[in-house]
Short mmCIF file of C-alpha atoms in Angstrom, two decimals:
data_model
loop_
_atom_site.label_atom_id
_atom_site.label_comp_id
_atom_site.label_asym_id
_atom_site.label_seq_id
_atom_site.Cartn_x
_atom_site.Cartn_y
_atom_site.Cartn_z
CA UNK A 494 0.62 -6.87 -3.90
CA UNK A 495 0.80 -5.17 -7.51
CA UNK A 496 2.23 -1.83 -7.27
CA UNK A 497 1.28 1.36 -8.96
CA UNK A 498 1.11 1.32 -12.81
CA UNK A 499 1.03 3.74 -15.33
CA UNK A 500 0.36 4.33 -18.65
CA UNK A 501 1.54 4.43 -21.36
CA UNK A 502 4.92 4.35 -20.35
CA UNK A 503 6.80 6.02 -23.52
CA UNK A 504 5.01 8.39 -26.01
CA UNK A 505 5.69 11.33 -28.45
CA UNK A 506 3.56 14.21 -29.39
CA UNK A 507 3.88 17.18 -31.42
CA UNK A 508 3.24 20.36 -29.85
CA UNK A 509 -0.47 21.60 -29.63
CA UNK A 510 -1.91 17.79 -29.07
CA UNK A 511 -3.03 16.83 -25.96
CA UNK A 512 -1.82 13.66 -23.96
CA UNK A 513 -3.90 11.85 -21.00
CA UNK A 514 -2.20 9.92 -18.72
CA UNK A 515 -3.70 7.16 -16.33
CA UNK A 516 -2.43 5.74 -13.09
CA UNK A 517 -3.70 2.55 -11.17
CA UNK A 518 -2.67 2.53 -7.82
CA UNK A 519 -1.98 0.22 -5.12
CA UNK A 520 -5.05 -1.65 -3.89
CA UNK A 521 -6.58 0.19 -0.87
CA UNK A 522 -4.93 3.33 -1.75
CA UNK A 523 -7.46 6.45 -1.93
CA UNK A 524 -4.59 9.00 -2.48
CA UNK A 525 -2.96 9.63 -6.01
CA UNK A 526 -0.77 13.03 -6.45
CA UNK A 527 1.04 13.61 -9.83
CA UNK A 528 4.44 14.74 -10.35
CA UNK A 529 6.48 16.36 -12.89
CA UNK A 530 10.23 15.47 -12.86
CA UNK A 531 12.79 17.04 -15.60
CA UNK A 532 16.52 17.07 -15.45
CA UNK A 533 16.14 21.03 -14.30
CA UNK A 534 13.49 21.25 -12.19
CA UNK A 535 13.95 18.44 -10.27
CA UNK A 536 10.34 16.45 -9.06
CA UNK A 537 7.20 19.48 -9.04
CA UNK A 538 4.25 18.89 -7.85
CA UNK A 539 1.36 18.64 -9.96
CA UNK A 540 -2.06 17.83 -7.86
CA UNK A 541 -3.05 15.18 -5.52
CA UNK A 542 -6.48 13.25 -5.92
CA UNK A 543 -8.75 11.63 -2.83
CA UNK A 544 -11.64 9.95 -3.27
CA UNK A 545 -12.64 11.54 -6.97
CA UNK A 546 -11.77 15.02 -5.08
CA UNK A 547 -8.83 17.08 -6.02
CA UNK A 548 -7.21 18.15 -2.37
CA UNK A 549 -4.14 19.85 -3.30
CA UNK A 550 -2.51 21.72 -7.13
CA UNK A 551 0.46 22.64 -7.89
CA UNK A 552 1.85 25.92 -9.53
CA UNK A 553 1.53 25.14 -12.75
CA UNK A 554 -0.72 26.29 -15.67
CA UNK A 555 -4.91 25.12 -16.15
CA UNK A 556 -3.67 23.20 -18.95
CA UNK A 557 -2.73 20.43 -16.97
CA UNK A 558 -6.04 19.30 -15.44
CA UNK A 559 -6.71 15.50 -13.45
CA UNK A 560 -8.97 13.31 -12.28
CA UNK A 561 -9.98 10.34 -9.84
CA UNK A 562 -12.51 7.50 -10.40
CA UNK A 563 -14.28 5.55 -7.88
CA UNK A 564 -11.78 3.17 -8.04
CA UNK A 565 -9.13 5.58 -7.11
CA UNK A 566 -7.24 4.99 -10.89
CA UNK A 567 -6.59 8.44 -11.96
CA UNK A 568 -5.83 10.24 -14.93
CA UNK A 569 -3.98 13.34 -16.18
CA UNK A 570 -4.18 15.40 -19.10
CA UNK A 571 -1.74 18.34 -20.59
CA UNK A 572 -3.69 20.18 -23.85
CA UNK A 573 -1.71 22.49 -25.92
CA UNK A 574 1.02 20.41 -25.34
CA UNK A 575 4.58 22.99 -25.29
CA UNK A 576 8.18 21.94 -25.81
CA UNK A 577 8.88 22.41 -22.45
CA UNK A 578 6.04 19.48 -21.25
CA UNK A 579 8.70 16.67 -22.25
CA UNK A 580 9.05 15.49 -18.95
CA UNK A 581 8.97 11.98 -17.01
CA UNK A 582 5.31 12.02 -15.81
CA UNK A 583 5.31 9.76 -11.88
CA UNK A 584 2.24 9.04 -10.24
CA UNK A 585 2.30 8.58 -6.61
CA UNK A 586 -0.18 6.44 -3.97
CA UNK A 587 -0.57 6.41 -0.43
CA UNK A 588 -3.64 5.56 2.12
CA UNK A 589 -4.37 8.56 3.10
CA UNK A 590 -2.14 11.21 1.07
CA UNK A 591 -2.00 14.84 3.13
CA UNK A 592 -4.96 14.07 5.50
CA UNK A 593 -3.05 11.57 7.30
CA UNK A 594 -1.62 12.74 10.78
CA UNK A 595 2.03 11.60 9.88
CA UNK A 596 3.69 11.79 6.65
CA UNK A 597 3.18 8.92 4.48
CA UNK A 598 5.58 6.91 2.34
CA UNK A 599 4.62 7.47 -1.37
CA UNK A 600 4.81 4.04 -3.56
CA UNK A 601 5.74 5.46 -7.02
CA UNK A 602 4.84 4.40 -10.37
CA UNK A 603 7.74 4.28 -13.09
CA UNK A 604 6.43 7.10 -14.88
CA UNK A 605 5.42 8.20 -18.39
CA UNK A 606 7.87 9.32 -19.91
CA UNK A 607 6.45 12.06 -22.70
CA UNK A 608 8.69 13.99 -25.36
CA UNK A 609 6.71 16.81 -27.04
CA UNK A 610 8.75 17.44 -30.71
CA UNK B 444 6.75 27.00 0.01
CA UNK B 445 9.65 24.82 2.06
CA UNK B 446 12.65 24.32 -0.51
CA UNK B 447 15.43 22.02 -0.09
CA UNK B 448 19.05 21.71 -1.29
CA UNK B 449 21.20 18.92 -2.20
CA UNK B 450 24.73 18.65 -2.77
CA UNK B 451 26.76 17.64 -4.49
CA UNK B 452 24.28 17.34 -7.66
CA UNK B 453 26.73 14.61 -8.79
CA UNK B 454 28.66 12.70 -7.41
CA UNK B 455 31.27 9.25 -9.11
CA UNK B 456 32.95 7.26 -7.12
CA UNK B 457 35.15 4.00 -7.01
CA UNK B 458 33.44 0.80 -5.56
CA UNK B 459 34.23 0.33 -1.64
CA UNK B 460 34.93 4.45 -1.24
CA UNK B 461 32.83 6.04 1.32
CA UNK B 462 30.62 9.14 0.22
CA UNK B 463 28.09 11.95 2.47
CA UNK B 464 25.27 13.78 0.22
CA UNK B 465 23.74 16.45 2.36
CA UNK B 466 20.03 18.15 2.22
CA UNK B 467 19.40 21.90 3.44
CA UNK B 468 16.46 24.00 4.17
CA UNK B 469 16.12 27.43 5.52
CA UNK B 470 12.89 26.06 6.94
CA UNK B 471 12.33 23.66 9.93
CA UNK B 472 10.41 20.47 8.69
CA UNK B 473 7.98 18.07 10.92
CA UNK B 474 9.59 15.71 8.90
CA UNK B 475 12.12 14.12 6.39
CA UNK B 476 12.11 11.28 3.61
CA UNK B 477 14.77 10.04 1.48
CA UNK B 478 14.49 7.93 -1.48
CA UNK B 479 16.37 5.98 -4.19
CA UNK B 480 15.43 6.22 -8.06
CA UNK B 481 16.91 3.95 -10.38
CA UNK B 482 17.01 4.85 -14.08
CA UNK B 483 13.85 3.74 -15.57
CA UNK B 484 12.42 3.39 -12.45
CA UNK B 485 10.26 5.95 -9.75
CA UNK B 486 11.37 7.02 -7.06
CA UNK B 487 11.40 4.54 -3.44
CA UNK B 488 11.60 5.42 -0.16
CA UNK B 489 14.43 4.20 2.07
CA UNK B 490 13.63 6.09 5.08
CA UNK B 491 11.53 8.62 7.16
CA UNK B 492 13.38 10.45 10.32
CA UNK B 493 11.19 13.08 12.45
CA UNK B 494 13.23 13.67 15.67
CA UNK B 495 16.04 16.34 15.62
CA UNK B 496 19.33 14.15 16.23
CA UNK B 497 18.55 10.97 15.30
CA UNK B 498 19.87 8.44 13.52
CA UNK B 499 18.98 6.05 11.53
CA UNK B 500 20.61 3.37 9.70
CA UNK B 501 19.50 0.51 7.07
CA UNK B 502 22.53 -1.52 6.18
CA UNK B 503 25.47 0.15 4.86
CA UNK B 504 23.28 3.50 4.41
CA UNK B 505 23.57 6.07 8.12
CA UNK B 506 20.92 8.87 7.45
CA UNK B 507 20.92 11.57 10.02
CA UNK B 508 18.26 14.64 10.63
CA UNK B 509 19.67 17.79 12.48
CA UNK B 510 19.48 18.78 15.70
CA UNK B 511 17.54 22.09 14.41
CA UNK B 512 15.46 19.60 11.83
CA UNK B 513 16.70 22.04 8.99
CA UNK B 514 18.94 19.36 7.23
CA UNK B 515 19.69 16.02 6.83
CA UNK B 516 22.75 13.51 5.75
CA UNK B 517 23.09 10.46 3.89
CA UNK B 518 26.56 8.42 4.20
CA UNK B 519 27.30 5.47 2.52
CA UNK B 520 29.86 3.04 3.46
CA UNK B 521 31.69 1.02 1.37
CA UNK B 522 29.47 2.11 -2.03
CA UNK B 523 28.57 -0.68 -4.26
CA UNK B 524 27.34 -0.25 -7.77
CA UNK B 525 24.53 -1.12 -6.74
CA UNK B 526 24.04 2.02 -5.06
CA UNK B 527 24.11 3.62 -7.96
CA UNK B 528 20.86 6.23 -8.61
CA UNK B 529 19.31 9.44 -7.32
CA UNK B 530 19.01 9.87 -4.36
CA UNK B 531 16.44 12.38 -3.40
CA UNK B 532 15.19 14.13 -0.11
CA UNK B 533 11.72 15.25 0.72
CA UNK B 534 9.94 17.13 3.20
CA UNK B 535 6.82 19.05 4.46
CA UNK B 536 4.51 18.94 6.81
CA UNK B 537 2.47 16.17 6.49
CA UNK B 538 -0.95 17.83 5.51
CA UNK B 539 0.91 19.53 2.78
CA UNK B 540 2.43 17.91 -0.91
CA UNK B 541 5.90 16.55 -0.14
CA UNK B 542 8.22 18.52 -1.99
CA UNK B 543 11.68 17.02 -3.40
CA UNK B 544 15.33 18.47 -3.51
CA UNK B 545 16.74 18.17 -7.09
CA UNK B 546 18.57 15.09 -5.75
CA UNK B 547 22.22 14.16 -5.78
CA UNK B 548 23.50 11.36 -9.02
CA UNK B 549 25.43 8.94 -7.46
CA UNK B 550 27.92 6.65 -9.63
CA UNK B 551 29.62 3.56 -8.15
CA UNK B 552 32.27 2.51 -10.73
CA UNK B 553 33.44 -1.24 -10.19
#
């Protein structure tokens, strides 16, 4: 089956634009959680979607605001993009995310990889 | 929040060596996941352990969680280039986002 996809895959912005971000994930997935991932910081959580509902954010600031469609795609968006937003961008599905009973495998996307100049 | 520690952050060895990365947390977890990300690629799981002590094992790759299910241990025998990424462990409870180590870069030089 086709796996998750995201995109775009590469893009620049200056700072102060804004970006969105979309993610398709697996077919039959309901759960898509965003993740941040620089060379410092390691992977960060960003938020998790469910069925158009956001279950679960991350520590980081209201500029970086999501969504989920009926279809479960998703899409993120950073506004008053900063320097320090360059950042591979992975988007993550699963059946049932953090309401399962046992922890899920995630099925990664190959991310978006954003510079902000 | 649970936080966990890898080491070595990088790591390059010769072809056929054998090599341990290790994952710590001050915190006990339900659960443990470790995954493989190739460079231009997102990060894929390899495997889940959730008993203290056990041991599991998928080819030439022996991952162990602790008795205390604080850490965890990747060896790899006889490393191929092919085994070349970042390897990354995760944890949490499972009603909770899983939250990554910083990972360890492993090199296999031919």
């Amino acid at each position: 089956k086709a796996g998750v996809t995201q995109t775009p895959r590469y893009l620049i912005k200056t700072r102060g634009q804004q970006v969105t971000l979309s993610c398709s994930p697996i077919s039959g997935h309901r759960s898509v959680s965003w993740y941040q991932q620089t060379p410092g910081q390691g992977l960060q959580f960003l938020f998790e979607y469910f069925s158009e509902t956001q279950r679960n954010k991350g520590n980081f600031p209201g500029r970086f605001s999501g969504r989920q469609f009926s279809n479960s795609r998703s899409e993120m968006n950073v506004s008053t993009l900063e320097l320090g937003d360059s950042a591979l961008y992975l988007c993550a599905s699963s059946y049932a995310g953090t309401g399962g009973v046992l922890r899920e495998e995630l099925f990664f996307g190959e991310g978006s990889r954003l510079t902000v100049l | 929040t649970q936080l966990l520690e890898q080491s070595p952050q990088f790591l390059s060895i010769q072809e056929g060596e054998n090599l341990t990365v290790y994952c710590n947390s001050s915190s006990v977890f339900s659960s443990l996941q470790w995954y493989r990300q190739e460079p231009g690629e997102g990060p894929v799981l390899l495997v889940t352990v959730v008993t203290g002590g056990e041991v599991k094992k998928l080819k030439r790759l022996t991952f162990q969680f602790g008795d205390a299910r604080k850490d965890s241990s990747l060896h790899i025998t006889a490393a191929q280039p092919g085994d070349t990424g970042l390897y990354l462990c995760a944890g949490g409870p499972g009603n909770t986002p899983l939250v990554f180590g910083k990972g360890t870069r492993l090199s296999v030089i031919a």
